Short mmCIF file of C-alpha atoms in Angstrom, two decimals:
data_model
loop_
_atom_site.label_atom_id
_atom_site.label_comp_id
_atom_site.label_asym_id
_atom_site.label_seq_id
_atom_site.Cartn_x
_atom_site.Cartn_y
_atom_site.Cartn_z
CA UNK A 281 94.51 117.15 101.91
CA UNK A 282 96.52 120.20 102.97
CA UNK A 283 97.41 118.48 106.26
CA UNK A 284 98.59 115.37 104.40
CA UNK A 285 100.84 117.44 102.11
CA UNK A 286 102.33 119.40 105.01
CA UNK A 287 102.94 116.17 106.92
CA UNK A 288 104.64 114.41 104.03
CA UNK A 289 106.93 117.35 103.24
CA UNK A 290 107.86 118.35 106.78
CA UNK A 291 108.88 114.91 108.01
CA UNK A 292 106.43 115.17 110.91
CA UNK A 293 103.92 112.43 111.54
CA UNK A 294 100.42 113.60 110.71
CA UNK A 295 99.69 113.24 114.43
CA UNK A 296 100.49 116.85 115.28
CA UNK A 297 98.43 118.36 112.49
CA UNK A 298 95.29 116.35 113.17
CA UNK A 299 95.60 116.72 116.91
CA UNK A 300 95.81 120.45 116.30
CA UNK A 301 92.59 120.32 114.31
CA UNK A 302 90.87 118.47 117.15
CA UNK A 303 92.18 120.90 119.77
CA UNK A 304 91.03 123.87 117.66
CA UNK A 305 87.54 122.38 117.44
CA UNK A 306 87.30 121.36 121.10
CA UNK A 307 87.23 123.08 124.47
CA UNK A 308 89.12 126.38 124.57
CA UNK A 309 89.14 126.22 120.77
CA UNK A 310 87.37 128.06 117.97
CA UNK A 311 84.17 126.01 118.06
CA UNK A 312 84.30 125.15 121.79
CA UNK A 313 82.96 121.61 121.26
CA UNK A 314 82.69 119.89 124.64
CA UNK A 315 83.66 116.23 124.47
CA UNK A 316 84.79 114.17 127.47
CA UNK A 317 83.75 110.61 126.66
CA UNK A 318 86.96 108.68 127.32
CA UNK A 319 85.23 105.31 126.88
CA UNK A 320 84.02 106.15 123.36
CA UNK A 321 87.46 107.53 122.52
CA UNK A 322 89.06 104.28 123.67
CA UNK A 323 86.70 102.13 121.56
CA UNK A 324 87.21 104.24 118.45
CA UNK A 325 90.94 104.38 119.11
CA UNK A 326 91.14 100.59 119.32
CA UNK A 327 89.22 100.25 116.05
CA UNK A 328 91.50 102.76 114.35
CA UNK A 329 94.58 101.00 115.70
CA UNK A 330 93.38 97.71 114.20
CA UNK A 331 93.10 99.37 110.78
CA UNK A 332 96.51 101.08 111.15
CA UNK A 333 98.21 97.83 112.16
CA UNK A 334 96.52 96.02 109.27
CA UNK A 335 97.75 98.65 106.80
CA UNK A 336 101.23 98.51 108.28
CA UNK A 337 101.30 94.71 108.10
CA UNK A 338 100.16 94.72 104.48
CA UNK A 339 103.06 97.04 103.61
CA UNK A 340 105.71 95.13 105.58
CA UNK A 341 107.99 93.10 103.32
CA UNK A 342 108.87 89.68 104.67
CA UNK A 343 112.29 89.75 103.00
CA UNK A 344 113.19 92.81 105.11
CA UNK A 345 111.64 91.60 108.37
CA UNK A 346 112.78 87.96 108.27
CA UNK A 347 116.50 88.58 108.99
CA UNK A 348 115.71 90.94 111.88
CA UNK A 349 112.67 89.18 113.33
CA UNK A 350 114.47 87.89 116.47
CA UNK A 351 115.88 91.35 117.19
CA UNK A 352 112.45 93.00 116.76
CA UNK A 353 110.81 90.37 118.98
CA UNK A 354 113.32 90.89 121.80
CA UNK A 355 113.11 94.68 121.47
CA UNK A 356 109.31 94.61 121.67
CA UNK A 357 109.27 92.43 124.81
CA UNK A 358 112.45 92.73 126.86
CA UNK A 359 112.95 96.26 125.56
CA UNK A 360 109.45 97.23 126.69
CA UNK A 361 110.17 95.86 130.17
CA UNK A 362 113.38 97.88 130.49
CA UNK A 363 111.68 101.03 129.23
CA UNK A 364 108.73 100.64 131.62
CA UNK A 365 111.00 100.16 134.62
CA UNK A 366 113.27 103.13 133.91
CA UNK A 367 110.47 105.51 132.94
CA UNK A 368 108.29 104.56 135.90
CA UNK A 369 111.20 105.08 138.31
CA UNK A 370 111.82 108.55 136.86
CA UNK A 371 108.12 109.45 137.04
CA UNK A 372 107.96 108.36 140.68
CA UNK A 373 111.11 110.00 142.03
CA UNK A 374 111.41 113.06 139.75
CA UNK A 375 107.74 113.99 139.27
CA UNK A 376 106.27 112.61 142.51
CA UNK A 377 103.64 110.27 141.03
CA UNK A 378 102.60 107.26 143.09
CA UNK A 379 103.83 103.89 141.85
CA UNK A 380 100.59 102.90 140.10
CA UNK A 381 100.44 106.13 138.12
CA UNK A 382 104.17 105.92 137.39
CA UNK A 383 103.90 102.35 136.13
CA UNK A 384 100.93 103.27 133.94
CA UNK A 385 102.85 106.15 132.36
CA UNK A 386 105.93 103.96 131.93
CA UNK A 387 103.88 101.29 130.13
CA UNK A 388 101.86 103.73 128.03
CA UNK A 389 104.82 105.63 126.58
CA UNK A 390 106.94 102.50 126.03
CA UNK A 391 104.91 101.65 122.92
CA UNK A 392 106.26 103.07 119.68
CA UNK A 393 103.44 104.18 117.42
CA UNK A 394 102.93 102.18 114.24
CA UNK A 395 101.38 105.08 112.32
CA UNK A 396 104.18 107.48 113.25
CA UNK A 397 106.92 104.96 112.48
CA UNK A 398 105.41 103.89 109.15
CA UNK A 399 104.79 107.48 107.99
CA UNK A 400 108.26 108.81 108.89
CA UNK A 401 110.59 105.87 108.26
CA UNK A 402 109.27 105.17 104.78
CA UNK A 403 110.44 108.65 103.77
CA UNK A 404 113.88 108.34 105.37
CA UNK A 405 116.47 106.48 103.26
CA UNK A 406 117.69 104.00 105.88
CA UNK A 407 119.12 100.51 105.39
CA UNK A 408 116.44 97.83 105.28
CA UNK A 409 117.91 96.20 108.41
CA UNK A 410 117.07 99.27 110.51
CA UNK A 411 113.65 99.96 109.01
CA UNK A 412 112.78 96.28 109.33
CA UNK A 413 113.56 96.23 113.06
CA UNK A 414 111.71 99.47 113.78
CA UNK A 415 108.62 98.64 111.74
CA UNK A 416 108.34 95.13 113.16
CA UNK A 417 108.89 96.48 116.68
CA UNK A 418 106.12 99.04 116.26
CA UNK A 419 103.78 96.29 115.06
CA UNK A 420 104.72 93.87 117.85
CA UNK A 421 105.10 96.03 120.96
CA UNK A 422 101.49 97.25 121.14
CA UNK A 423 100.44 93.81 122.37
CA UNK A 424 102.56 93.54 125.57
CA UNK A 425 102.06 97.23 126.34
CA UNK A 426 98.25 96.94 126.22
CA UNK A 427 98.42 93.95 128.57
CA UNK A 428 100.61 95.90 131.02
CA UNK A 429 98.43 99.03 130.96
CA UNK A 430 95.25 97.01 131.55
CA UNK A 431 96.93 95.14 134.43
CA UNK A 432 98.22 98.33 136.08
CA UNK A 433 94.81 100.00 135.66
CA UNK A 434 92.83 97.13 137.18
CA UNK A 435 91.06 97.62 140.49
CA UNK A 436 93.00 96.12 143.38
CA UNK A 437 96.69 95.40 143.88
CA UNK A 438 98.97 94.90 140.89
CA UNK A 439 99.82 91.24 140.31
CA UNK A 440 103.29 89.90 140.89
CA UNK A 441 105.72 90.49 138.05
CA UNK A 442 106.13 86.79 137.25
CA UNK A 443 102.34 86.42 136.88
CA UNK A 444 102.28 89.34 134.45
CA UNK A 445 105.13 87.87 132.43
CA UNK A 446 103.29 84.55 132.19
CA UNK A 447 100.07 86.27 131.08
CA UNK A 448 101.92 88.34 128.49
CA UNK A 449 103.70 85.27 127.09
CA UNK A 450 100.45 83.30 126.89
CA UNK A 451 98.46 86.10 125.24
CA UNK A 452 101.25 86.76 122.72
CA UNK A 453 101.48 83.06 121.86
CA UNK A 454 97.71 82.79 121.35
CA UNK A 455 97.61 85.97 119.28
CA UNK A 456 100.56 84.90 117.12
CA UNK A 457 99.08 81.46 116.46
CA UNK A 458 95.68 82.87 115.52
CA UNK A 459 97.17 85.63 113.37
CA UNK A 460 99.35 83.20 111.42
CA UNK A 461 96.47 80.75 110.96
CA UNK A 462 93.93 83.36 109.85
CA UNK A 463 96.45 85.02 107.54
CA UNK A 464 97.40 81.75 105.85
CA UNK A 465 93.81 80.55 105.48
CA UNK A 466 92.70 83.95 104.21
CA UNK A 467 95.46 84.22 101.61
CA UNK A 468 94.78 80.65 100.44
CA UNK A 469 91.09 81.40 100.06
CA UNK A 470 91.58 84.67 98.18
CA UNK A 471 94.06 83.08 95.77
CA UNK A 472 91.79 80.13 95.01
CA UNK A 473 88.31 81.70 95.05
CA UNK A 474 87.44 84.06 92.20
CA UNK A 475 85.28 86.88 93.54
CA UNK A 476 82.64 88.33 91.19
CA UNK A 477 84.20 91.85 91.17
CA UNK A 478 87.75 93.12 91.59
CA UNK A 479 86.53 95.73 94.07
CA UNK A 480 85.66 92.98 96.53
CA UNK A 481 89.29 91.88 96.97
CA UNK A 482 90.38 94.90 99.07
CA UNK A 483 87.30 94.52 101.25
CA UNK A 484 87.96 90.82 101.70
CA UNK A 485 91.58 91.41 102.72
CA UNK A 486 90.65 94.00 105.34
CA UNK A 487 87.81 91.79 106.59
CA UNK A 488 90.26 88.93 107.10
CA UNK A 489 92.61 91.21 109.05
CA UNK A 490 89.76 92.39 111.30
CA UNK A 491 88.66 88.77 111.76
CA UNK A 492 92.15 87.95 113.02
CA UNK A 493 91.83 90.67 115.67
CA UNK A 494 88.37 89.50 116.73
CA UNK A 495 89.44 85.85 116.91
CA UNK A 496 92.54 86.72 118.92
CA UNK A 497 90.59 88.85 121.38
CA UNK A 498 87.85 86.25 121.82
CA UNK A 499 90.47 83.58 122.53
CA UNK A 500 91.96 85.82 125.27
CA UNK A 501 95.04 86.40 123.15
CA UNK A 502 96.60 89.52 121.72
CA UNK A 503 94.29 90.74 118.99
CA UNK A 504 96.75 93.46 117.98
CA UNK A 505 99.53 90.96 117.33
CA UNK A 506 97.07 88.71 115.49
CA UNK A 507 95.95 91.44 113.09
CA UNK A 508 99.51 92.56 112.34
CA UNK A 509 100.76 89.04 111.60
CA UNK A 510 97.69 88.14 109.53
CA UNK A 511 98.07 91.32 107.48
CA UNK A 512 101.80 90.68 106.98
CA UNK A 513 101.06 87.20 105.60
CA UNK A 514 98.38 88.60 103.30
CA UNK A 515 100.70 91.36 102.11
CA UNK A 516 103.38 88.86 101.10
CA UNK A 517 101.14 86.27 99.43
CA UNK A 518 100.92 87.62 95.84
CA UNK A 519 97.18 88.20 96.05
CA UNK A 520 95.08 89.05 92.99
CA UNK A 521 94.44 92.73 92.28
CA UNK A 522 97.08 93.72 94.81
CA UNK A 523 97.52 97.37 93.64
CA UNK A 524 93.83 98.07 94.33
CA UNK A 525 94.04 96.33 97.69
CA UNK A 526 97.15 98.24 98.73
CA UNK A 527 95.62 101.57 97.73
CA UNK A 528 92.39 100.80 99.57
CA UNK A 529 94.25 99.84 102.75
CA UNK A 530 96.43 102.95 102.54
CA UNK A 531 93.39 105.22 102.22
CA UNK A 532 91.58 103.43 105.03
CA UNK A 533 94.67 103.79 107.21
CA UNK A 534 94.75 107.53 106.60
CA UNK A 535 91.05 107.83 107.51
CA UNK A 536 91.66 105.88 110.72
CA UNK A 537 94.57 108.15 111.67
CA UNK A 538 92.64 111.33 110.91
CA UNK A 539 89.58 110.27 112.87
CA UNK A 540 91.57 109.01 115.85
CA UNK A 541 93.81 112.08 116.08
CA UNK A 542 90.96 114.59 115.77
CA UNK A 543 88.97 112.73 118.43
CA UNK A 544 91.95 112.74 120.81
CA UNK A 545 92.34 116.46 120.23
CA UNK A 546 88.69 116.95 121.15
CA UNK A 547 89.11 114.96 124.35
CA UNK A 548 91.89 117.11 125.80
CA UNK A 549 91.29 120.36 127.66
CA UNK A 550 94.18 122.70 126.71
CA UNK A 551 94.16 124.89 129.84
CA UNK A 552 94.57 121.76 132.01
CA UNK A 553 97.85 120.95 130.25
CA UNK A 554 99.75 123.94 131.61
CA UNK A 555 100.35 122.51 135.08
CA UNK A 556 101.54 119.19 133.63
CA UNK A 557 103.85 120.62 130.96
CA UNK A 558 107.14 120.42 132.87
CA UNK A 559 106.40 117.02 134.46
CA UNK A 560 105.76 115.73 130.94
CA UNK A 561 109.04 117.20 129.70
CA UNK A 562 110.95 115.58 132.57
CA UNK A 563 109.35 112.16 132.03
CA UNK A 564 109.88 112.46 128.29
CA UNK A 565 113.54 113.35 128.78
CA UNK A 566 114.04 110.28 130.97
CA UNK A 567 112.27 108.16 128.36
CA UNK A 568 114.15 109.55 125.35
CA UNK A 569 117.62 109.99 126.82
CA UNK A 570 117.79 107.04 129.23
CA UNK A 571 114.97 104.47 128.99
CA UNK A 572 114.83 104.08 125.20
CA UNK A 573 118.63 103.86 124.67
CA UNK A 574 118.97 101.37 127.52
CA UNK A 575 116.16 99.21 126.14
CA UNK A 576 117.74 99.23 122.65
CA UNK A 577 121.32 98.53 123.73
CA UNK A 578 120.33 95.82 126.26
CA UNK A 579 117.85 94.09 123.96
CA UNK A 580 120.07 94.16 120.88
CA UNK A 581 123.32 93.27 122.66
CA UNK A 582 123.29 89.64 121.41
CA UNK A 583 122.78 90.68 117.77
CA UNK A 584 126.10 92.48 117.19
CA UNK A 585 124.62 95.50 115.46
CA UNK A 586 126.88 98.55 115.04
CA UNK A 587 126.60 101.15 117.79
CA UNK A 588 125.68 103.81 115.26
CA UNK A 589 122.63 101.82 114.21
CA UNK A 590 121.62 101.25 117.83
CA UNK A 591 121.96 104.97 118.47
CA UNK A 592 119.67 105.74 115.55
CA UNK A 593 117.12 103.16 116.70
CA UNK A 594 117.20 104.77 120.15
CA UNK A 595 116.20 108.11 118.65
CA UNK A 596 113.72 106.58 116.21
CA UNK A 597 111.38 105.23 118.91
CA UNK A 598 108.59 107.53 117.76
CA UNK A 599 105.47 108.00 119.86
CA UNK A 600 102.12 108.92 118.40
CA UNK A 601 98.43 108.49 118.99
CA UNK A 602 98.74 104.96 120.41
CA UNK A 603 100.14 106.11 123.80
CA UNK A 604 97.39 108.73 124.03
CA UNK A 605 94.72 106.11 123.28
CA UNK A 606 96.24 103.78 125.88
CA UNK A 607 96.18 106.64 128.39
CA UNK A 608 92.36 106.51 128.24
CA UNK A 609 92.37 103.00 129.77
CA UNK A 610 93.05 104.20 133.35
CA UNK A 611 90.47 106.97 132.82
CA UNK A 612 87.80 104.42 131.91
CA UNK A 613 88.90 102.19 134.81
CA UNK A 614 88.60 105.07 137.27
CA UNK A 615 92.22 105.08 138.47
CA UNK A 616 93.01 107.96 140.82
CA UNK A 617 94.94 110.70 139.02
CA UNK A 618 94.17 109.23 135.59
CA UNK A 619 93.36 112.67 134.14
CA UNK A 620 96.82 113.90 135.10
CA UNK A 621 98.35 110.77 133.56
CA UNK A 622 96.48 111.48 130.32
CA UNK A 623 97.63 115.12 130.28
CA UNK A 624 101.29 114.18 130.90
CA UNK A 625 101.20 111.59 128.12
CA UNK A 626 99.51 114.04 125.74
CA UNK A 627 102.11 116.76 126.27
CA UNK A 628 105.00 114.28 126.18
CA UNK A 629 103.90 112.85 122.83
CA UNK A 630 103.47 116.26 121.21
CA UNK A 631 106.75 117.73 122.45
CA UNK A 632 108.97 114.78 121.64
CA UNK A 633 107.30 113.95 118.33
CA UNK A 634 107.94 117.54 117.31
CA UNK A 635 111.62 117.07 118.18
CA UNK A 636 112.29 113.52 117.00
CA UNK A 637 110.43 113.35 113.70
CA UNK A 638 112.14 116.18 111.78
CA UNK A 639 115.60 115.47 113.24
CA UNK A 640 115.69 111.78 112.33
CA UNK A 641 117.01 112.32 108.75
CA UNK A 642 119.68 114.71 110.08
CA UNK A 643 120.81 112.18 112.69
CA UNK A 644 120.95 109.39 110.10
CA UNK A 645 123.13 111.57 107.89
CA UNK A 646 125.36 112.59 110.82
CA UNK A 647 125.86 108.96 111.81
CA UNK A 648 126.59 108.15 108.14
CA UNK A 649 124.05 105.36 107.90
CA UNK A 650 121.66 107.01 105.46
CA UNK A 651 121.42 105.24 102.14
CA UNK A 652 121.16 106.80 98.71
CA UNK A 653 117.42 107.32 98.14
CA UNK A 654 117.75 106.00 94.60
CA UNK A 655 118.97 102.68 96.00
CA UNK A 656 116.28 102.24 98.62
CA UNK A 657 113.15 102.77 96.56
CA UNK A 658 110.24 100.59 97.57
CA UNK A 659 110.26 97.78 95.02
CA UNK A 660 107.10 95.73 94.60
CA UNK A 661 106.11 92.47 92.96
CA UNK A 662 102.46 92.42 92.04
CA UNK A 663 100.19 90.30 89.89
CA UNK A 664 96.98 90.91 87.94
CA UNK A 665 95.58 87.50 86.98
CA UNK A 666 93.52 86.84 83.87
CA UNK A 667 91.53 83.98 85.34
CA UNK A 668 89.65 82.99 82.18
CA UNK A 669 92.80 82.92 80.07
CA UNK A 670 94.99 81.42 82.82
CA UNK A 671 97.64 84.07 82.42
CA UNK A 672 99.23 87.03 84.19
CA UNK A 673 100.14 90.55 83.11
CA UNK A 674 103.35 92.01 84.53
CA UNK A 675 104.44 95.59 84.11
CA UNK A 676 108.21 95.99 84.48
CA UNK A 677 109.72 99.44 85.09
CA UNK A 678 113.48 99.61 84.51
CA UNK A 679 114.90 101.92 87.23
CA UNK A 680 117.86 104.25 86.87
CA UNK A 681 120.56 101.91 88.20
CA UNK A 682 119.19 98.63 86.91
CA UNK A 683 121.55 96.27 85.11
CA UNK A 684 118.74 95.52 82.69
CA UNK A 685 119.97 98.63 80.86
CA UNK A 686 121.51 97.74 77.45
CA UNK A 687 120.15 94.17 77.60
CA UNK A 688 118.41 92.92 74.46
CA UNK A 689 114.94 91.39 74.76
CA UNK A 690 116.24 87.99 73.61
CA UNK A 691 118.95 88.16 76.28
CA UNK A 692 116.31 88.20 79.01
CA UNK A 693 115.94 84.47 78.29
CA UNK A 694 112.41 84.31 79.68
CA UNK A 695 110.94 80.81 80.10
CA UNK A 696 108.73 79.36 77.40
CA UNK A 697 105.23 80.68 78.04
CA UNK A 698 106.38 84.22 78.83
CA UNK A 699 107.05 87.06 76.41
CA UNK A 700 107.73 90.79 76.29
CA UNK A 701 104.85 92.08 74.18
CA UNK A 702 105.11 95.85 74.55
CA UNK A 703 107.72 98.48 75.41
CA UNK A 704 106.85 102.04 76.44
CA UNK A 705 109.71 104.51 76.01
CA UNK A 706 109.44 108.29 76.38
CA UNK A 707 105.66 108.08 76.30
CA UNK A 708 105.57 106.04 73.07
CA UNK A 709 104.76 102.32 72.86
CA UNK A 710 106.00 99.75 70.35
CA UNK A 711 106.19 96.00 69.92
CA UNK A 712 109.80 94.93 70.51
CA UNK A 713 111.91 92.66 68.33
CA UNK A 714 114.30 90.08 69.84
CA UNK A 715 117.16 92.51 69.17
CA UNK A 716 115.46 95.49 70.83
CA UNK A 717 117.80 96.99 73.43
CA UNK A 718 116.20 97.95 76.73
CA UNK A 719 117.03 101.31 78.32
CA UNK A 720 116.68 102.84 81.76
CA UNK A 721 113.20 104.28 82.22
CA UNK A 722 111.56 101.75 79.88
CA UNK A 723 108.30 100.09 80.86
CA UNK A 724 107.75 96.56 79.64
CA UNK A 725 104.52 94.62 79.39
CA UNK A 726 105.21 90.93 79.98
CA UNK A 727 102.62 88.19 79.54
CA UNK A 728 103.16 84.88 81.35
CA UNK A 729 101.07 81.75 81.68
CA UNK A 730 100.21 80.42 85.12
CA UNK A 731 102.88 77.66 85.22
CA UNK A 732 105.78 80.02 84.42
CA UNK A 733 104.64 83.20 86.16
CA UNK A 734 107.00 82.82 89.12
CA UNK A 735 109.92 81.70 86.96
CA UNK A 736 109.47 84.71 84.65
CA UNK A 737 109.37 87.09 87.60
CA UNK A 738 112.49 85.51 89.12
CA UNK A 739 114.31 85.79 85.79
CA UNK A 740 113.41 89.47 85.41
CA UNK A 741 114.70 90.22 88.89
CA UNK A 742 117.88 88.24 88.24
CA UNK A 743 118.63 90.25 85.10
CA UNK A 744 117.85 93.47 86.93
CA UNK A 745 120.40 92.52 89.55
CA UNK A 746 123.07 90.72 87.53
CA UNK A 747 122.64 91.81 83.92
CA UNK A 748 122.50 89.63 80.83
CA UNK A 749 124.86 87.04 82.35
CA UNK A 750 122.65 86.48 85.39
CA UNK A 751 122.32 82.77 86.08
CA UNK A 752 125.59 81.87 84.41
CA UNK A 753 127.38 83.98 87.02
CA UNK A 754 125.34 82.53 89.84
CA UNK A 755 123.00 85.52 90.23
CA UNK A 756 119.66 84.42 91.57
CA UNK A 757 116.29 86.03 91.46
CA UNK A 758 116.52 87.69 94.85
CA UNK A 759 115.47 91.25 95.32
CA UNK A 760 118.20 93.83 95.37
CA UNK A 761 118.53 97.58 95.09
CA UNK A 762 119.04 97.38 91.32
CA UNK A 763 116.10 95.10 90.61
CA UNK A 764 113.54 95.99 88.02
CA UNK A 765 110.24 97.03 89.51
CA UNK A 766 107.59 94.46 88.64
CA UNK A 767 104.08 95.70 89.01
CA UNK A 768 100.69 95.32 87.41
CA UNK A 769 98.98 97.82 85.15
CA UNK A 770 95.31 98.51 85.60
CA UNK A 771 93.11 97.12 82.82
CA UNK A 772 92.20 100.65 81.78
CA UNK A 773 95.87 101.62 81.54
CA UNK A 774 96.58 98.42 79.66
CA UNK A 775 93.80 99.19 77.23
CA UNK A 776 95.22 102.65 76.60
CA UNK A 777 98.67 101.17 75.92
CA UNK A 778 97.33 98.56 73.53
CA UNK A 779 94.69 100.72 71.92
CA UNK A 780 91.95 98.20 72.59
CA UNK A 781 89.98 96.74 75.48
CA UNK A 782 89.03 93.28 76.58
CA UNK A 783 90.81 90.51 78.37
CA UNK A 784 93.30 89.21 75.84
CA UNK A 785 96.93 88.29 75.72
CA UNK A 786 98.69 90.95 73.64
CA UNK A 787 101.26 89.53 71.30
CA UNK A 788 100.50 85.95 72.37
CA UNK A 789 97.98 83.20 71.95
CA UNK A 790 95.09 82.25 74.18
CA UNK A 791 96.72 78.96 75.01
CA UNK A 792 99.66 80.78 76.60
CA UNK A 793 102.30 79.80 74.03
CA UNK A 794 105.20 82.17 73.53
CA UNK A 795 104.48 84.93 71.06
CA UNK A 796 106.87 85.57 68.19
CA UNK A 797 108.98 88.71 68.55
#
């Protein structure tokens, strides 16, 4: 818990803290635990990466990723190729590694780490266009990088580049198809099959995500891409009991990160890192100052993004535990010099994560592309269904800059079948009248029947964005920085607000008709 707090306040990915714990426990550390099983580390690291990608996919908003999906796809494929070539050339000519080792290092460190990107970027107030590209890239680029590392680590000569490109394209296509199919089928099933307990929904969602990985791997496709896409579909499908699912996935993601980082810290031998410190710094400098900027500017050239944003994306290519896990592949394959490759990658990740993570907010502010934190809060739309009563409970929080401020309840003009049944203001709850004026900071409890649930949600968002005249002025129900936050209260919280328990429609009738104000 202390490590989590320090990580969240310092701007550093939790990587460094948990790696430090592992190093302190391992060889040359306090407890001198001897652990050198690279194969077990690789297996556990893969399993943890599946969980981390699933958690990241569940938290990725389609409305942010959709406009930048082509840019993220090009950056995670063409950008990876540029980065591998430049970094490998530097490792060969500046550090003296043979071409196989140089290519392995170039491929390993060309993958941005999903856990590091998700943990840092979600605390930095950046425009959604930038965060969307970086998050999608970190979810996509693991797949081609794994294929490259496995190919470079295979026994025998490295295949021709055009063969590798064909294999990468085929595996990505198979993984994408399976991920989309499993995600769609899984979301359809969860929405239409009532499980006997709400606690089973988070388990079912994570099981579907893991199934996507297994199906992709068994079909000789990219399991990592499959799990990320399946989780992204699930996370944008308005699943039942979504708050519980999101919290479960977040906690499981933290456990995966902690376990993976501590294990990697145990695997390293600190006194062996001294000789490889400066080679790692040189390779990291070539990666950070040359390879990453070139890959960003070349890949994003067709998309006409401002140079300031490209510069920030160049610096925001955060590395984390994923490159270290991938560095165990040549160790397991028995590649000559694989231990040195692992040590160089380990030092490179620590040094440049320590530099890049804390300086990212400063760079965003210097480049004048940092948004107002109050305007970039993570807005969510969630639903808690009342299956037996065929209704939904929506909790609406009116944020500080919402145009729902000073709007009367009647002026919300909710569709028939939806009603505001409770308002919580300054810790006190009351049943509103049609003339009740809503204020910033209010929390509203809205009840909607199944047929009008989506229309009610769209209307609430439209008023949050356009005020009482939304609709007449052409304001739609799209999400914007001033939207109301629509979420779902837990049943226990709802019971406390209403002063009674049970599954009932407060202020309305069981048949879903609109309650009188």
